[in-house]
Short mmCIF file of C-alpha atoms in Angstrom, two decimals:
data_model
loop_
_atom_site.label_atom_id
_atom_site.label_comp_id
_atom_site.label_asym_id
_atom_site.label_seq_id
_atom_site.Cartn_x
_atom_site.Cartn_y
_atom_site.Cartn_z
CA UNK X 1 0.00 0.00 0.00
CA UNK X 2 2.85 2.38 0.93
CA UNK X 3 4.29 2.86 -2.91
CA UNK X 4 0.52 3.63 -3.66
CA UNK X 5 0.47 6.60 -1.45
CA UNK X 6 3.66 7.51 -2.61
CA UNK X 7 2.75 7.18 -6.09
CA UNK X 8 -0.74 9.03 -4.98
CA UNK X 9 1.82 11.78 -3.08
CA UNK X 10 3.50 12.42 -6.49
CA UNK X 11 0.71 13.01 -8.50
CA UNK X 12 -0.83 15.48 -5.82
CA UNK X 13 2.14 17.38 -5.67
CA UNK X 14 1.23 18.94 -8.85
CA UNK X 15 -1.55 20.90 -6.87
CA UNK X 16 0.78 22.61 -5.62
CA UNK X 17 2.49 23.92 -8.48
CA UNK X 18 1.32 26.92 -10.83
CA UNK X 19 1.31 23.82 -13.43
CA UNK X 20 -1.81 21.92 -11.55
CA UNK X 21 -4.33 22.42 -14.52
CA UNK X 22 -1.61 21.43 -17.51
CA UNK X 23 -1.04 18.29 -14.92
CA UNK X 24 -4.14 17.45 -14.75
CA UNK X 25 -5.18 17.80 -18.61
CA UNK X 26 -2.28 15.41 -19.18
CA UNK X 27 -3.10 12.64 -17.02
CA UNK X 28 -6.81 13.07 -17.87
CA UNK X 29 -5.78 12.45 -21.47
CA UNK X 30 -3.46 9.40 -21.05
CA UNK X 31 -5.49 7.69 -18.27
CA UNK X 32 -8.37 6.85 -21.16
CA UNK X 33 -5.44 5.78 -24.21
CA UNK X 34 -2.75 4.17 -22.41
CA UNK X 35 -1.41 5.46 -18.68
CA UNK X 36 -2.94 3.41 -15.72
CA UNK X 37 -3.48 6.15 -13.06
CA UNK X 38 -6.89 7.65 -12.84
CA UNK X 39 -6.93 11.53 -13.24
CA UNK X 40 -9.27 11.67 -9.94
CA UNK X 41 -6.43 11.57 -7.50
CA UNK X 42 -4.91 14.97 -9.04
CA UNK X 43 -8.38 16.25 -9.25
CA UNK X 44 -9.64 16.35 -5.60
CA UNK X 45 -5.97 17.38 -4.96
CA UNK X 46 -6.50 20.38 -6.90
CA UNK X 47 -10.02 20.51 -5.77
CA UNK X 48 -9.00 20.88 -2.11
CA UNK X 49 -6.35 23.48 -2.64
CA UNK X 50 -8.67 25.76 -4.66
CA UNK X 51 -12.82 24.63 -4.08
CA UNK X 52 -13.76 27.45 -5.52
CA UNK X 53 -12.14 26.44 -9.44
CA UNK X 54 -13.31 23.13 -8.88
CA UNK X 55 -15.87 23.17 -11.79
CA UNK X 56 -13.27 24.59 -14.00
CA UNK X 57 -10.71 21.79 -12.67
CA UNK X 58 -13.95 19.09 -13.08
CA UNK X 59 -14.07 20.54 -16.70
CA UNK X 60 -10.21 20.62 -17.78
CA UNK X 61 -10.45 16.95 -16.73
CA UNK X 62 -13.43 15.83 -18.48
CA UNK X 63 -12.30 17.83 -22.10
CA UNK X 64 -8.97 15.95 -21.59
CA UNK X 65 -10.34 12.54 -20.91
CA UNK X 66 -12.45 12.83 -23.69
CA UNK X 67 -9.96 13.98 -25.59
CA UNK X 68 -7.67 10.95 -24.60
CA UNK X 69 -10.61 8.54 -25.45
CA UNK X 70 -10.84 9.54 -29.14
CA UNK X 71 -7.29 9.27 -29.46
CA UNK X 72 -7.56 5.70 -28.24
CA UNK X 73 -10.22 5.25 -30.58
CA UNK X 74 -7.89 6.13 -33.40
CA UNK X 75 -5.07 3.90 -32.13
CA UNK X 76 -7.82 1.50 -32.26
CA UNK X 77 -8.22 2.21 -35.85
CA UNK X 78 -4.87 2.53 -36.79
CA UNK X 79 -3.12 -0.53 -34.48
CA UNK X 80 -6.51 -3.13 -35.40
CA UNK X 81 -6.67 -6.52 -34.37
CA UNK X 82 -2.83 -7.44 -34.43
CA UNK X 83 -2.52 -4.58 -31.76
CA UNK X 84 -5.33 -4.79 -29.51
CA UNK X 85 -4.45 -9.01 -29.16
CA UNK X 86 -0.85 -7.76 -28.70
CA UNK X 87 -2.41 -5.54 -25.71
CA UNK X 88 -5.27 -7.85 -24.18
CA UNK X 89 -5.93 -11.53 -23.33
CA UNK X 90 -8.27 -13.16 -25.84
CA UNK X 91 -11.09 -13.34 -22.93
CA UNK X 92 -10.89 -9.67 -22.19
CA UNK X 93 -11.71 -9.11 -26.37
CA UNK X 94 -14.42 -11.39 -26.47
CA UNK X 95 -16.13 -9.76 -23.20
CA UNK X 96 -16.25 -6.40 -24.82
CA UNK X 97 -17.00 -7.19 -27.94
CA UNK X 98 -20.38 -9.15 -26.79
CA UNK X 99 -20.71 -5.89 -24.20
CA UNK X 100 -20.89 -3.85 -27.61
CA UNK X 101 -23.12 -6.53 -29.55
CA UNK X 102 -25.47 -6.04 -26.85
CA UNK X 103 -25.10 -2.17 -25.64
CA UNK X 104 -22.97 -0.44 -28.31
CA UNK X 105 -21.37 2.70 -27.36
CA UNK X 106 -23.12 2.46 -23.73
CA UNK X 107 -20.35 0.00 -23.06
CA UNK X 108 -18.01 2.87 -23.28
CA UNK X 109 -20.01 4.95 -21.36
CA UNK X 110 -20.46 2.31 -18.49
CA UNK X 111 -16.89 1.90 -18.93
CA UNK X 112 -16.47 6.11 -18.56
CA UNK X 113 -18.40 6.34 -15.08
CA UNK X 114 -16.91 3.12 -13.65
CA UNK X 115 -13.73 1.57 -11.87
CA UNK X 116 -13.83 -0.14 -15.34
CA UNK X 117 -10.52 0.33 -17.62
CA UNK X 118 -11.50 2.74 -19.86
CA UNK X 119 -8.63 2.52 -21.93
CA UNK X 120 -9.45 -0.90 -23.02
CA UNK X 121 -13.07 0.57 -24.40
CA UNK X 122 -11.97 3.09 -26.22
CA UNK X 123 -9.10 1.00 -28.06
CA UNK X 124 -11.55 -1.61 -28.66
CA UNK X 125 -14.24 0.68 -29.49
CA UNK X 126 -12.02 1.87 -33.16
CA UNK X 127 -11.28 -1.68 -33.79
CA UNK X 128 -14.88 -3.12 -34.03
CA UNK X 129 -15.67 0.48 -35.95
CA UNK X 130 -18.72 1.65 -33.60
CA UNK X 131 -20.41 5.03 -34.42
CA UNK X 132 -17.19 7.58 -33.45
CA UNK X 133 -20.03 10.63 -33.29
CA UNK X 134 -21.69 8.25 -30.61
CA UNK X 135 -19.02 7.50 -28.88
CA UNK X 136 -17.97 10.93 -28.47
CA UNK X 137 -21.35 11.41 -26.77
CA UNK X 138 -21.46 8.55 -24.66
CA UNK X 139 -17.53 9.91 -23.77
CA UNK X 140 -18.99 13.19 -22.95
CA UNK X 141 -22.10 11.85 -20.67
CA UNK X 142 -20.12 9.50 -18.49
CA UNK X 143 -16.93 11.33 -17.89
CA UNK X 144 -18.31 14.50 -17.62
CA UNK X 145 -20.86 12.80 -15.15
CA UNK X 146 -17.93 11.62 -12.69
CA UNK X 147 -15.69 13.85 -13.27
CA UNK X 148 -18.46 16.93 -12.44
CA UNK X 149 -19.87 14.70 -9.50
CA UNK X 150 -16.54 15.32 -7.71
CA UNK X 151 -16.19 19.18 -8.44
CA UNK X 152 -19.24 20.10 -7.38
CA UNK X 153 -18.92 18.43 -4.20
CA UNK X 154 -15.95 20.55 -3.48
CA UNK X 155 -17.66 23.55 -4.97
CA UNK X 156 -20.43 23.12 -2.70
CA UNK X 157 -18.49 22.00 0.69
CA UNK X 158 -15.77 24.36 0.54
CA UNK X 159 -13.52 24.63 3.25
CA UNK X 160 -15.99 22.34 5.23
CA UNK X 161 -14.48 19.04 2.70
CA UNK X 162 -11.30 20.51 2.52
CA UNK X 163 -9.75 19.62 5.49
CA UNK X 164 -11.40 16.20 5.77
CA UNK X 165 -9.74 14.95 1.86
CA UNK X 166 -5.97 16.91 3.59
CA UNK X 167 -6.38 14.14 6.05
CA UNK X 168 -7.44 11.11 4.59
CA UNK X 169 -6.18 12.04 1.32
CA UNK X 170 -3.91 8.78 1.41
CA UNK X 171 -6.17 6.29 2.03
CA UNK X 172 -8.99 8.22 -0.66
CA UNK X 173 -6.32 7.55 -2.93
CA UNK X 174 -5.52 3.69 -2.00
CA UNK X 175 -9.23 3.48 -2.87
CA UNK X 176 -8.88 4.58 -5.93
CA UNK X 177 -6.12 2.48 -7.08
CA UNK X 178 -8.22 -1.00 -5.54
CA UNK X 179 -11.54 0.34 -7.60
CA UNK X 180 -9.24 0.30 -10.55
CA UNK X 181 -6.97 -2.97 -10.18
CA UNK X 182 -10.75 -4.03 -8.66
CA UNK X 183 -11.79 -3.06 -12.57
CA UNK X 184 -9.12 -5.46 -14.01
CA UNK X 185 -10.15 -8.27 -12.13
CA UNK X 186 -13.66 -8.06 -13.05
CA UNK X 187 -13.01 -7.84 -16.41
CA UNK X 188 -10.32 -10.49 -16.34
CA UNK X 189 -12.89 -12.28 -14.53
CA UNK X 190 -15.96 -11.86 -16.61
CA UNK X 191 -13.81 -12.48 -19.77
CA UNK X 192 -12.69 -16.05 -18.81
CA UNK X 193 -16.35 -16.53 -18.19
CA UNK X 194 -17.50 -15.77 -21.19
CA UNK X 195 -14.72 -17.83 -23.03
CA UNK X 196 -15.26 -21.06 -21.30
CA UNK X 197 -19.66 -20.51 -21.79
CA UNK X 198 -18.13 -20.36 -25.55
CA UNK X 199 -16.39 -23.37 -25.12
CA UNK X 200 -19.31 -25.22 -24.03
CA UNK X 201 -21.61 -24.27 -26.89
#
């Protein structure tokens, strides 16, 4: 857990620099193509040092993310198959596949608002060719949605949150890190399911 909160420590520490908001747009963008830390950590750091930006903050993150999911998209397009079986198991390709057979570009947007690895929709999303105007939207709703949820809850609180998140700030960001890994394993999990009910057809 410690190298979490260490890992957690570094990431806040850009709060406290006049380069918070560039920070944050660049982890926002990366955490939905490729980089494994969630953008949330620097946001409620950047939340609690300045409440009253928070909606800007919640906004610089969701434009980024978004941002960082049609980008994945593309490497989706570009990399195809051969890349996205270089990057995931078999099982996790078949799960989201049959989640888009059956919800289309609400996958992505499940996948947006959840502990679920985003990353892995979007990519996927450009290789199986779904509607890229709809998945922009279904980007927009979901990320927007969680990423908005936090800021206003700092907007609103104030100073009364503030010092609460200064204190526990460690351990709110070991949960965030065992939602995601949490994520993974669900999807790991649900994948392998799905392959061996193949199997047995």
């Amino acid at each position: 857990m410690e190298w979490i909160k260490e890992m957690a420590a570094w990431v806040a520490h850009f709060a406290q620099t006049p380069y918070g908001g560039w920070a944050l747009f660049a982890l926002a963008f990366a955490e939905s193509s490729f980089f494994p830390i969630p953008p949330d950590v620097l946001l409620m750091a950047l939340c609690a040092v300045k409440p009253e930006y928070s909606l800007w903050f919640a906004t610089i993150c969701t434009v980024a993310s978004v941002l960082g999911g049609m980008f994945g998209y593309f490497i989706g397009i570009k990399g195809g198959r051969p890349l996205m079986f270089r990057w995931f198991s078999a099982d996790k390709i078949k799960l989201v596949e049959g989640y888009y057979q059956r919800y289309d570009v609400w996958a992505v947007g499940a996948a947006g608002l959840t502990p679920l690895p985003y990353k892995l929709f979007t990519i996927t999303a450009g290789v199986f060719d779904l509607s890229f105007p709809r998945f922009v939207v279904a980007s927009i709703i979901s990320r927007g949605a969680r990423f908005y949820a936090l800021g206003l809850i700092f907007w609103y609180f104030g100073p009364a949150i503030q010092a609460w998140v200064k204190e526990y700030f460690g351990w709110i960001a070991v949960s965030f890190f065992v939602l995601l890994v949490g994520g993974f394993w669900v999807v790991k999990h649900l994948g392998s399911k799905a392959a061996k009910s193949g199997e047995s057809l």
